[in-house]
Tab-separated table of C-alpha atoms in Angstrom:
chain	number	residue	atom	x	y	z
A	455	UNK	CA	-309.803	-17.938	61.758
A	456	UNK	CA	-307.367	-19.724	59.019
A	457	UNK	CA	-304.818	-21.282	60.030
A	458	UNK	CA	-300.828	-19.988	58.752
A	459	UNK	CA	-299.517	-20.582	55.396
A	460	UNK	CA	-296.663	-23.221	56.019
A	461	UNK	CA	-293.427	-21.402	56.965
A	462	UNK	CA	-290.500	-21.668	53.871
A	463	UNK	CA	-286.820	-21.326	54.947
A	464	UNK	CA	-285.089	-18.740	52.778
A	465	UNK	CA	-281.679	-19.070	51.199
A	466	UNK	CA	-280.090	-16.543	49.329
A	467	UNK	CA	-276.886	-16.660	46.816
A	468	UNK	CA	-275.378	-13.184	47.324
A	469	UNK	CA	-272.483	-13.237	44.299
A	470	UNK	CA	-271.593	-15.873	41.943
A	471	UNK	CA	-269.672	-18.378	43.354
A	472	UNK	CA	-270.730	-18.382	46.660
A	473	UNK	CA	-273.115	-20.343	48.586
A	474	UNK	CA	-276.552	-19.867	49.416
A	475	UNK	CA	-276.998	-18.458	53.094
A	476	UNK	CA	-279.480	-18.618	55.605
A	477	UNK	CA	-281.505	-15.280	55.558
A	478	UNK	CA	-285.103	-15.778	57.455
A	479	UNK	CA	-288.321	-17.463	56.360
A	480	UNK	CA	-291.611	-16.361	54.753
A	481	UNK	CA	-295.136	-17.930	55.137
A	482	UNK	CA	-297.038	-18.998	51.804
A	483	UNK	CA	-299.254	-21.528	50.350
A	484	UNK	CA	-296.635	-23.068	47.831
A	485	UNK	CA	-293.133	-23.187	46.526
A	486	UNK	CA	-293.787	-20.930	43.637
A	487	UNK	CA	-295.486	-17.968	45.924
A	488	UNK	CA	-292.865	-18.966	48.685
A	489	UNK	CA	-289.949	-17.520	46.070
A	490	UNK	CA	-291.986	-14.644	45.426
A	491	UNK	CA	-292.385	-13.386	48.668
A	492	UNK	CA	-289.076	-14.680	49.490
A	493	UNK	CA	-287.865	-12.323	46.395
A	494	UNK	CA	-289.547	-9.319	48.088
A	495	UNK	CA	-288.970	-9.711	51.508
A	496	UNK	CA	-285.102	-10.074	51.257
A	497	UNK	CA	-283.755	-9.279	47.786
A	498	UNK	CA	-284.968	-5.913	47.557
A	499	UNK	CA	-281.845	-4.485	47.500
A	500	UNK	CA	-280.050	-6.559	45.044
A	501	UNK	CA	-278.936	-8.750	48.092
A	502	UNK	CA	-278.276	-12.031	45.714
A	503	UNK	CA	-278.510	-13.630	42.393
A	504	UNK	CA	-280.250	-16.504	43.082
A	505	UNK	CA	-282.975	-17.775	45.820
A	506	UNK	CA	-283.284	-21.650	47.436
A	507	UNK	CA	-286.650	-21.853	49.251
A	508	UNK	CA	-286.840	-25.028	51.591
A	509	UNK	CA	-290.476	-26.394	54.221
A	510	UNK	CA	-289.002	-25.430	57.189
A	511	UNK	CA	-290.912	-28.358	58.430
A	512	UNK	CA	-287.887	-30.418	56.469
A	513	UNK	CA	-285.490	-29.073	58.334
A	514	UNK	CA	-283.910	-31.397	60.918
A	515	UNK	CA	-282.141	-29.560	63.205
A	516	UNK	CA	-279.062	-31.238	65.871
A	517	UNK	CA	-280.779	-29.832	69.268
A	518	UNK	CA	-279.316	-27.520	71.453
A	519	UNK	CA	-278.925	-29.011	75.130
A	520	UNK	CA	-276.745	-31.859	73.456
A	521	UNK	CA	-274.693	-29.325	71.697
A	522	UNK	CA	-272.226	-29.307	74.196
A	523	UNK	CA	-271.738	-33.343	74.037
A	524	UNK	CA	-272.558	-33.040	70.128
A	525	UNK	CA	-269.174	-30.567	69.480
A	526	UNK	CA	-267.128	-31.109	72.333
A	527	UNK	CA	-265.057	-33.651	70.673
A	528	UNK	CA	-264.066	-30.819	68.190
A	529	UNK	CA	-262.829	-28.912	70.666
A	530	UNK	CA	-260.132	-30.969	72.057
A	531	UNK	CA	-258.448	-32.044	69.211
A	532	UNK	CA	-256.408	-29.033	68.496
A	533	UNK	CA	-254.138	-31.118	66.315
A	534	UNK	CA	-256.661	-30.920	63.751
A	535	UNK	CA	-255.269	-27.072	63.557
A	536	UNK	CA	-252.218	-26.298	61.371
A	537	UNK	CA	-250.723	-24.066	64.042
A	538	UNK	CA	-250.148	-26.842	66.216
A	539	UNK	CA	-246.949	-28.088	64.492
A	540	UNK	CA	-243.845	-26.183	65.257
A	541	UNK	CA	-242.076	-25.774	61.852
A	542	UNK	CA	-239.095	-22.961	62.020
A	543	UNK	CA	-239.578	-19.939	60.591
A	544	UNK	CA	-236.648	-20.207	57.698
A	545	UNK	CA	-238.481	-22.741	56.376
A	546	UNK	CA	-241.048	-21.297	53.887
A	547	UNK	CA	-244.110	-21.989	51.990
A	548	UNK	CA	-245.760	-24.445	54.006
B	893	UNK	CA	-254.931	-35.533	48.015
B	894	UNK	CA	-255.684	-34.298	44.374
B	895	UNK	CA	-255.757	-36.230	41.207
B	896	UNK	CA	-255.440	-34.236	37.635
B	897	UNK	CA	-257.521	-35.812	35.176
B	898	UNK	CA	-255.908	-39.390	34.022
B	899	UNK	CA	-259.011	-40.746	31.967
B	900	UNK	CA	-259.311	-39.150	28.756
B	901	UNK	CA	-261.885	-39.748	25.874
B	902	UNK	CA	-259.773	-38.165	23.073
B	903	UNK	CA	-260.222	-34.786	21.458
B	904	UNK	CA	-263.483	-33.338	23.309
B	905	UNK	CA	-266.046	-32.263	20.565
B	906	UNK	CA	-268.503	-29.923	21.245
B	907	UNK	CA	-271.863	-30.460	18.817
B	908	UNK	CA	-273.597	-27.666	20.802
B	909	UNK	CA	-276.220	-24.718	20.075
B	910	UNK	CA	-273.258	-22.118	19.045
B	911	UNK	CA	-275.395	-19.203	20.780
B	912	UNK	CA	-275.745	-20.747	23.846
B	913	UNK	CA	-271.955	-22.058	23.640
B	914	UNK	CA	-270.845	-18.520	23.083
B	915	UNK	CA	-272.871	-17.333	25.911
B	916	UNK	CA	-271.408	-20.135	28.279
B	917	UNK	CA	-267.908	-18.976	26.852
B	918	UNK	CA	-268.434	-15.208	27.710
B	919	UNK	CA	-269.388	-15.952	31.104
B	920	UNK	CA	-266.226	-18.463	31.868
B	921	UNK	CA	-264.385	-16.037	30.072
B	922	UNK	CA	-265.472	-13.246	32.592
B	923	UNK	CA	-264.600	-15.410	35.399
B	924	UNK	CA	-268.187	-15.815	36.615
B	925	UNK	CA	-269.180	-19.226	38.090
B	926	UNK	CA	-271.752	-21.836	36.936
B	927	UNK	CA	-273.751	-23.445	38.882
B	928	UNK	CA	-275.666	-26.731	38.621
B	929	UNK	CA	-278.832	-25.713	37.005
B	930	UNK	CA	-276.693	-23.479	34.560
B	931	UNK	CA	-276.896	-24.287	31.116
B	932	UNK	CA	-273.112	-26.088	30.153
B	933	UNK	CA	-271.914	-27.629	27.177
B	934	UNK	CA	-272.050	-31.739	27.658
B	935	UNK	CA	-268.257	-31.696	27.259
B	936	UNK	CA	-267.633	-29.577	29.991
B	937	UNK	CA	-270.199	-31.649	32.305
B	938	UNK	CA	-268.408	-34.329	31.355
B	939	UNK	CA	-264.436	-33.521	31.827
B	940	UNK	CA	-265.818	-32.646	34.734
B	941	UNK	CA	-267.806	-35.194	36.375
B	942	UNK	CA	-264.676	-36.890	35.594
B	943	UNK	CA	-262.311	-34.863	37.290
B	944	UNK	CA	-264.380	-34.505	40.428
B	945	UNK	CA	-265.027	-37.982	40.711
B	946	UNK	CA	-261.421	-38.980	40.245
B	947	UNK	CA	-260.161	-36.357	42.952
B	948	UNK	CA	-263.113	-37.598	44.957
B	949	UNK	CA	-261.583	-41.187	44.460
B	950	UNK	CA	-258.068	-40.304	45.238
B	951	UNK	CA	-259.287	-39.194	48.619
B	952	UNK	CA	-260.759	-41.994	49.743
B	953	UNK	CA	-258.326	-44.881	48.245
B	954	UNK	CA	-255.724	-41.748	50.021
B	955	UNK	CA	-256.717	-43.236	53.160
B	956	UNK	CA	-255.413	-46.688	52.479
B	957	UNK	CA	-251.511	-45.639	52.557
B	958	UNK	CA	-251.782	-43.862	55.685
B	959	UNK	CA	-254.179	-45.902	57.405
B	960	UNK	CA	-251.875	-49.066	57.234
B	961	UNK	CA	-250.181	-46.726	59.740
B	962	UNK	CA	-252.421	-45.928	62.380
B	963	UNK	CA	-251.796	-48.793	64.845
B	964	UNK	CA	-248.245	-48.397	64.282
B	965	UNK	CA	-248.046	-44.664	64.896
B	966	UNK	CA	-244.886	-43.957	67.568
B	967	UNK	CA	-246.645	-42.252	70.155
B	968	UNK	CA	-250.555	-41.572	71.436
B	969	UNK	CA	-250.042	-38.227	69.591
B	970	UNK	CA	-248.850	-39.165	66.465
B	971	UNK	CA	-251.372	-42.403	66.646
B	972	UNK	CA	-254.119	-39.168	67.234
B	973	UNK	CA	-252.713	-36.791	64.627
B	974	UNK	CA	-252.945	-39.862	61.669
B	975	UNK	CA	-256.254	-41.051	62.709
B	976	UNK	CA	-257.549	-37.511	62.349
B	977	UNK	CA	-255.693	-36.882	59.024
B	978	UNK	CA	-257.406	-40.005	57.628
B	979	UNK	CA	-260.448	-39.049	58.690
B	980	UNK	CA	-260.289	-35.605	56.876
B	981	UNK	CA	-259.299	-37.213	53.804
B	982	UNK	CA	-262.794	-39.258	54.172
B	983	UNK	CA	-264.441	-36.223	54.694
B	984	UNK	CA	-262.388	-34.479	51.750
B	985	UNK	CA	-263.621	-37.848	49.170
B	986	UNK	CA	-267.438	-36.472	50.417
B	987	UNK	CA	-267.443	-32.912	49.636
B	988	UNK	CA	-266.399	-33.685	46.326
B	989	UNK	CA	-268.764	-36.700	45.720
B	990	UNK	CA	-271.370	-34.294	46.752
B	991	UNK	CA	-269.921	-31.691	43.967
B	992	UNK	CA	-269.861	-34.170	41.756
B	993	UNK	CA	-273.655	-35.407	42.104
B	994	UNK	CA	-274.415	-31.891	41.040
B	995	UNK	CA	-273.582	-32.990	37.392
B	996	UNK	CA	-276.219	-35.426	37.291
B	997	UNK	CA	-274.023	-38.557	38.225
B	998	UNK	CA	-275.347	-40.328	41.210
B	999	UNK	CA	-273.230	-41.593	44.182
B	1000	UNK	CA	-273.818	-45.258	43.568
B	1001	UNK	CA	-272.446	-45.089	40.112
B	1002	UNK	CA	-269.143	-43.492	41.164
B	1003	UNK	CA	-268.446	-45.744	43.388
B	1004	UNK	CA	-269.153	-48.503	41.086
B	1005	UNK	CA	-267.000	-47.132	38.619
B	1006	UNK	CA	-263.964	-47.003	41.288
B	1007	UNK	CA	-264.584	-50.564	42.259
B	1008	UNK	CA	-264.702	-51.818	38.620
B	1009	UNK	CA	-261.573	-50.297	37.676
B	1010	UNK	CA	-263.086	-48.520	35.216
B	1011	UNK	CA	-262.240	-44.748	37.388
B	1012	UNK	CA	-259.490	-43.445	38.148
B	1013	UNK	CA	-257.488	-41.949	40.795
B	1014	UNK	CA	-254.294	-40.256	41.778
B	1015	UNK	CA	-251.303	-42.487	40.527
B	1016	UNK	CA	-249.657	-41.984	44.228
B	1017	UNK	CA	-251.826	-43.716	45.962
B	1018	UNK	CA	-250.816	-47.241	44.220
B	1019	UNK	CA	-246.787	-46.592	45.991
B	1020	UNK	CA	-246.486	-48.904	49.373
B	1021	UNK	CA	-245.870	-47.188	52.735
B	1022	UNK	CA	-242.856	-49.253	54.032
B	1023	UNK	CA	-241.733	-47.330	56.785
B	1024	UNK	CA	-243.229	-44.382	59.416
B	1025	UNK	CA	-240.963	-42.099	57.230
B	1026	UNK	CA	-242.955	-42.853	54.617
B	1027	UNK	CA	-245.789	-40.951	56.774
B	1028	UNK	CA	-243.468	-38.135	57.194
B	1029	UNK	CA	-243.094	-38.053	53.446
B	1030	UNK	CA	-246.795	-38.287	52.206
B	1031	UNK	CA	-247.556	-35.442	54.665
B	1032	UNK	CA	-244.779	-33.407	53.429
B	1033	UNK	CA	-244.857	-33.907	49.625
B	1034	UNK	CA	-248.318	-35.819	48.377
B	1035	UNK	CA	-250.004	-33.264	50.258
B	1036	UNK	CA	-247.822	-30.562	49.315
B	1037	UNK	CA	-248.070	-31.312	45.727
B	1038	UNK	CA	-251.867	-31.738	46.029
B	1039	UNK	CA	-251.992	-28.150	47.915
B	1040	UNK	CA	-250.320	-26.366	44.748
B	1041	UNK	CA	-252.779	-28.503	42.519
B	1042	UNK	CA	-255.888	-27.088	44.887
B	1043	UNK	CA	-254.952	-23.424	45.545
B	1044	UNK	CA	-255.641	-22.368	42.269
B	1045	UNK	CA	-259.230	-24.405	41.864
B	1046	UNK	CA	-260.610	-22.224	44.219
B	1047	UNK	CA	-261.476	-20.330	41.526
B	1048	UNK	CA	-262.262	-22.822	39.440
B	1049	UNK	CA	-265.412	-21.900	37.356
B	1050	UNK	CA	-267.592	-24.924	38.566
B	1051	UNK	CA	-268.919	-23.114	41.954
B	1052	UNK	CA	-269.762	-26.552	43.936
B	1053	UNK	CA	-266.223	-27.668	42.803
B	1054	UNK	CA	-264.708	-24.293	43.791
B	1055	UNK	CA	-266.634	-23.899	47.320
B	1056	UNK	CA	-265.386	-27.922	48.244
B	1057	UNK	CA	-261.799	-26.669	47.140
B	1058	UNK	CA	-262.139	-23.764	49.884
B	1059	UNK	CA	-263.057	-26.299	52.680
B	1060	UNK	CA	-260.490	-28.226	51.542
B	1061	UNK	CA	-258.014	-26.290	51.327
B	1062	UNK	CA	-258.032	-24.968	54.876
B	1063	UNK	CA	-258.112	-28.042	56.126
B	1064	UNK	CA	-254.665	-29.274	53.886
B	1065	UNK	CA	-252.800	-26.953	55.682
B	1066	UNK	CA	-252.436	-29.477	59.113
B	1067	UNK	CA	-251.700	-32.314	57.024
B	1068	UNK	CA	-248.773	-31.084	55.305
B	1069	UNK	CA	-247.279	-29.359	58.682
B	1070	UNK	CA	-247.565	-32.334	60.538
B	1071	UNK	CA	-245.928	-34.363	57.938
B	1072	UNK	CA	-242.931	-32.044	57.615
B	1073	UNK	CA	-242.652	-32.093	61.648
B	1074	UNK	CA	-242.350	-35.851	61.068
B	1075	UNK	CA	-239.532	-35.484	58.437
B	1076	UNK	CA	-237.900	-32.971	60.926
B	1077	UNK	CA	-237.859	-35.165	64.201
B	1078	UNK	CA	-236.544	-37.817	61.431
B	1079	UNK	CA	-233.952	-35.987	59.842
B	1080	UNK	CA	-232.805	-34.602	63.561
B	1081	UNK	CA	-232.992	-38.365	65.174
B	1082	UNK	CA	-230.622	-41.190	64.824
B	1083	UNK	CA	-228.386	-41.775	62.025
B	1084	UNK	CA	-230.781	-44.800	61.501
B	1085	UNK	CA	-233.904	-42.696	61.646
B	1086	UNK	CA	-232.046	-40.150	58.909
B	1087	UNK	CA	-231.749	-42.772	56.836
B	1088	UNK	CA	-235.294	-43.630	56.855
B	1089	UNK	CA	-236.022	-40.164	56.026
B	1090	UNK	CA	-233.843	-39.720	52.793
B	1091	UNK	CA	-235.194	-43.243	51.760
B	1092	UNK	CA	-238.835	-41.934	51.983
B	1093	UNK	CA	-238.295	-38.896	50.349
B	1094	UNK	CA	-236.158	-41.364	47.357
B	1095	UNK	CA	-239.077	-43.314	46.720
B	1096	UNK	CA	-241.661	-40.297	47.188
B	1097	UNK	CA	-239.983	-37.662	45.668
B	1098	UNK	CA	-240.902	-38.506	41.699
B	1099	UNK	CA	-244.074	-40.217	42.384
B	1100	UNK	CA	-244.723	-36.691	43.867
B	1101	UNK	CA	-243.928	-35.152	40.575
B	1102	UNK	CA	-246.131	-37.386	38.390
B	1103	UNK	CA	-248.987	-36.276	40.593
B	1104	UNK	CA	-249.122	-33.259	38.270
B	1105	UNK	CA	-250.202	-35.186	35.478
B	1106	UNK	CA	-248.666	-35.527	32.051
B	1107	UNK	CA	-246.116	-33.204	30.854
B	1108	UNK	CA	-248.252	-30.132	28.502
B	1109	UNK	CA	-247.052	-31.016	25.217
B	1110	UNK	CA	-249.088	-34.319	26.295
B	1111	UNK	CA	-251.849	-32.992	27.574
B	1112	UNK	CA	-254.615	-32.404	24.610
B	1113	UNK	CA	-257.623	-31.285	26.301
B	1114	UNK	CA	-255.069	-28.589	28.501
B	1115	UNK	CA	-255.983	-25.702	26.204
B	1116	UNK	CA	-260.041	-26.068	26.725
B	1117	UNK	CA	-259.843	-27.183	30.324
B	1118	UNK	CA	-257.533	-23.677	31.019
B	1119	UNK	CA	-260.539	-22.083	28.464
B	1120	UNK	CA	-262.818	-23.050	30.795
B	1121	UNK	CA	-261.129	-22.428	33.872
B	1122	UNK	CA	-261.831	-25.712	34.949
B	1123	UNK	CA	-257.869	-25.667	35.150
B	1124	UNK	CA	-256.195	-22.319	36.144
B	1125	UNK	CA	-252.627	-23.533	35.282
B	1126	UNK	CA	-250.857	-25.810	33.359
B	1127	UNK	CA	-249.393	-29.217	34.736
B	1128	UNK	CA	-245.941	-28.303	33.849
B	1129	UNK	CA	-246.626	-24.506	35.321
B	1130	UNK	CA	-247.538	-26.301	38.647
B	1131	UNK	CA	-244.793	-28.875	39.462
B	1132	UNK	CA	-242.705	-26.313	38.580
B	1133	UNK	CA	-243.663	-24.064	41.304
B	1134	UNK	CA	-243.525	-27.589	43.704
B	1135	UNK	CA	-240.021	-28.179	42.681
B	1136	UNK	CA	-239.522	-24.402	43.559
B	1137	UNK	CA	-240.868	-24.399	47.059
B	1138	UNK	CA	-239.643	-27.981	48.272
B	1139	UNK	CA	-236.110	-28.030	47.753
B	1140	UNK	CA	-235.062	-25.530	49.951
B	1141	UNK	CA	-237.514	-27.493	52.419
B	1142	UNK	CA	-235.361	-30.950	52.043
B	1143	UNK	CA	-232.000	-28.740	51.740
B	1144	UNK	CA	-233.315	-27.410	55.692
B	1145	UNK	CA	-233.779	-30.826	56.451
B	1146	UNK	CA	-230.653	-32.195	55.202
B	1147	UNK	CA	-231.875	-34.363	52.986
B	1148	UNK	CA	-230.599	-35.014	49.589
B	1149	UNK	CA	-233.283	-34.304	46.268
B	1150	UNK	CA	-232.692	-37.604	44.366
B	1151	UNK	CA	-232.360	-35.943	40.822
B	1152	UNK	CA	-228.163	-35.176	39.806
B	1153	UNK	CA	-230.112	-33.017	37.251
B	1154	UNK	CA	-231.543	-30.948	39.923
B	1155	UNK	CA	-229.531	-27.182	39.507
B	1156	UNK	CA	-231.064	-23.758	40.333
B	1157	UNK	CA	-231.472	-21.490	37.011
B	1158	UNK	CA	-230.851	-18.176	38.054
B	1159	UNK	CA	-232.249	-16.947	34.568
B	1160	UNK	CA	-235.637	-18.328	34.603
B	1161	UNK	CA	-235.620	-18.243	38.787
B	1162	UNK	CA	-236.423	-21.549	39.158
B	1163	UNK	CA	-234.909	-25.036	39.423
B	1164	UNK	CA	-234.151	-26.865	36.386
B	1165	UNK	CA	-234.537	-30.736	37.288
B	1166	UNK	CA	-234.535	-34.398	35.684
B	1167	UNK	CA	-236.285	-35.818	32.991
B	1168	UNK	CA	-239.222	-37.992	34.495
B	1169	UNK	CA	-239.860	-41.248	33.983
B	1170	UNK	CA	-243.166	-40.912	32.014
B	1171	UNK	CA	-243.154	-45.031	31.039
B	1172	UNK	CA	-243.286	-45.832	34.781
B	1173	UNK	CA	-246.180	-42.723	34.863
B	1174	UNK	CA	-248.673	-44.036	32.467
B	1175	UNK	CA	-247.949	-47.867	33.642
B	1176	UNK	CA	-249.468	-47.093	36.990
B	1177	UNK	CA	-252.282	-45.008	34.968
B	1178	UNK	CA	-252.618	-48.423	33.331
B	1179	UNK	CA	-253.266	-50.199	36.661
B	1180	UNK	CA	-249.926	-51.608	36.983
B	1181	UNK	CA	-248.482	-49.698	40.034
B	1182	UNK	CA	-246.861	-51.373	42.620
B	1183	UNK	CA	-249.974	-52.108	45.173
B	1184	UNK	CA	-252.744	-50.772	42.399
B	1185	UNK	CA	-254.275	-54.029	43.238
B	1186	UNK	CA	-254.243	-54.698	46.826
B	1187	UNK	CA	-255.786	-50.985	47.027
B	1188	UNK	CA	-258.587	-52.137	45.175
B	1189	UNK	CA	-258.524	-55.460	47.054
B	1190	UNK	CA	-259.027	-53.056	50.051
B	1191	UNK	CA	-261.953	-50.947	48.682
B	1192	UNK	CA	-264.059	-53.727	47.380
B	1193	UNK	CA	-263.804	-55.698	50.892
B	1194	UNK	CA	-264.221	-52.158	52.892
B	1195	UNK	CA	-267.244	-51.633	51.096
B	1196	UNK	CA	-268.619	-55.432	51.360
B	1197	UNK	CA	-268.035	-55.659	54.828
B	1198	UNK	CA	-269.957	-52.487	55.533
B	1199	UNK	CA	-272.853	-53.959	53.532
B	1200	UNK	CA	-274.446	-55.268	56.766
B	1201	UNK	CA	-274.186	-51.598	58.113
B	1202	UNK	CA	-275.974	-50.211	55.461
B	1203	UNK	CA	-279.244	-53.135	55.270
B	1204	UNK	CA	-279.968	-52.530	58.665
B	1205	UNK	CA	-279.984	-48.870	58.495
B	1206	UNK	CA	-282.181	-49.233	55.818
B	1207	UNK	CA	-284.163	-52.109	57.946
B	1208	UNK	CA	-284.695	-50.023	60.592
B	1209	UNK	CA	-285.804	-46.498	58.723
B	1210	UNK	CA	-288.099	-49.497	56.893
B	1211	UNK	CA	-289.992	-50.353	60.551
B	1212	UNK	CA	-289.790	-46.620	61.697
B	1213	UNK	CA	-292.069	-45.633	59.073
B	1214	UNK	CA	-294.234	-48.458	59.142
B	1215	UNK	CA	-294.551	-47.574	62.981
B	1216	UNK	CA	-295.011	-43.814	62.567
B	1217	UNK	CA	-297.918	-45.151	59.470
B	1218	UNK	CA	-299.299	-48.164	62.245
């Protein structure tokens, strides 16, 4: 039995000016048949208007059981959030 | 923070294939957004390259003003609030770095350019910060000012440029607030601590201005750069609207708007205000702003003294490899 094409992650722009977004993966034997498949397995639908395709072997990923250590420091700093500061509701535009 | 562009080649010339221009123009023209591997005229890779990298710039030499504050902060929270503010402005200069490597211009020669003195950035950022009011002040009105300057370039028509303005933008919010709570605890405290605050906002107040570049009748490129929706408004059209919003925010304060010129047009709906002092402007353009040079001074030994950091990094991804080959 042959072994798997190597897995592609799939990124698709869905309107101008936005960024490309995760959508799911497709198996093939190189870049060019990776965007081809990756065309008709999620742009059938005129879902975007343009296509990344990335090895998912590339991908380095943070890993889960530290995320709580990884973002925790995040969490605590609620300064970092504009609705901490009291400012009086006469004063506008800011 | 937020720089409009300062460095300017003369009249931009575009020696381009006319169909392809008139393509490119159809599609700015239709608001649509261009992406890096988009066909663009050089010109507008170039203006901006420019003005990416210079806002880029003005983030990071941004943090020198401010961080000269951090040990002194008043309290734990205010010590907390500035070191995180700093640390988005870092994080600000490298979204927009990373924007502007999608024009072909790699990291390494930005940063060179800054340290040579051949780049620019924001004129603001060569004023001192005297006193914690000064903090106060930079929150309120640098940031403000750079807020009205960002707001519209969300929709600028450079997408990676536009998408960093987003993230930006929601992050700008905080900085401002927090700078205006400053000014209000100021403006509220002492009679010294008053003081302090109308000082600050004396010395900040037309540097502030000036942040919106050069007044439109001297502002040649203007005309393409709103063509092209790199810009969405005019410099004038933007300070403006700052003058607008801010000096009710000083009159709630109590704080006096140093400019006797400064009278409300009920006709137009705006303020009318002072003539600014466009000598002083285009000296610190010039590199002759109060503390141009110890900012500088700053960057150059910031990025020496991390050298170290960076050759062992490199040392050790070096053995890794020969490890992973061994």
């Amino acid at each position: 039995m042959s072994s798997d094409w190597p897995l592609w992650e799939v990124f698709v722009r869905s309107k101008g000016g936005l960024a490309h977004r995760h959508v799911g993966s497709v198996h093939a034997p190189d870049a060019e048949l990776a965007l081809a498949h990756a065309r008709d397995t999620y742009t059938r639908r005129l879902e975007g208007v343009s296509l990344w395709v990335v090895p998912s072997a590339e991908i380095v990923a943070s890993d889960p059981d530290q995320a709580g250590e990884l973002f925790e420091p995040a969490e605590s700093k609620i300064y970092r959030h504009p609705t901490f500061y009291d400012i009086p509701d006469e004063v506008k535009h800011i | 923070m937020y720089t409009t562009e300062l460095q300017k080649t003369g009249k931009i010339e575009n020696l381009e294939d006319p169909q392809l221009l008139d393509a490119f123009e159809a599609r700015v023209a239709a608001d649509e957004f261009i992406e890096p591997k988009d066909w663009m005229p050089e010109a507008y890779r170039r203006t901006l390259t420019r003005q990416i990298s210079q806002h880029a710039h003005s983030e990071i030499v941004g943090m020198l003003p401010e961080g000269n504050w951090i040990t002194r902060a008043p309290s734990l929270r205010r010590k907390a609030i500035l070191l995180a503010k700093v640390q988005d402005e870092a994080g600000h200069g490298l979204y927009l770095y990373c924007a502007a490597e999608t024009l072909g211009t790699s990291r390494e020669q930005m940063v060179e350019a800054l340290h040579s003195g051949k780049a620019k950035y924001s004129t603001i950022f060569n004023y001192p910060t005297l006193t914690w009011a000064d903090i106060g002040a930079i929150g309120w009105l640098v940031d403000g000012a750079a807020i009205m300057n960002q707001v519209p370039l969300q929709r600028t028509s450079y997408g990676p440029y536009a998408r960093a303005m987003v993230r930006i933008c929601k992050e700008e919010s905080f900085h401002q607030r927090q700078g205006y709570e400053i000014m209000i605890a100021m403006a509220n405290g002492t009679p010294e601590q008053k003081r302090m605050a109308q000082d600050a906002l004396d010395r900040w107040w037309w540097p502030s201005l000036m942040m919106f570049g050069p007044p439109d009748e001297n502002s040649p490129n203007t005309a393409q750069s709103m063509r092209w929706r790199i810009k969405r408004d005019t410099n004038d059209e933007l300070r403006q609207k700052f003058v607008d919003v801010t000096v009710p925010q000083a009159e709630f304060l109590g704080l006096t708007v140093p400019d006797p010129d400064l009278a409300w047009n009920e006709e137009k709906g705006g303020y009318d205000f002072g003539e600014i002092d466009w000598e002083e402007f285009y000296a610190v353009v010039r590199g002759e702003g109060p503390v141009a040079k110890e900012r500088m001074k700053a960057r150059r030994e910031a990025w020496d003294d991390g050298a170290w950091v960076r050759e062992a990094a490199d040392a050790h991804e070096a053995k890794r490899k020969q490890r992973k080959a061994a």
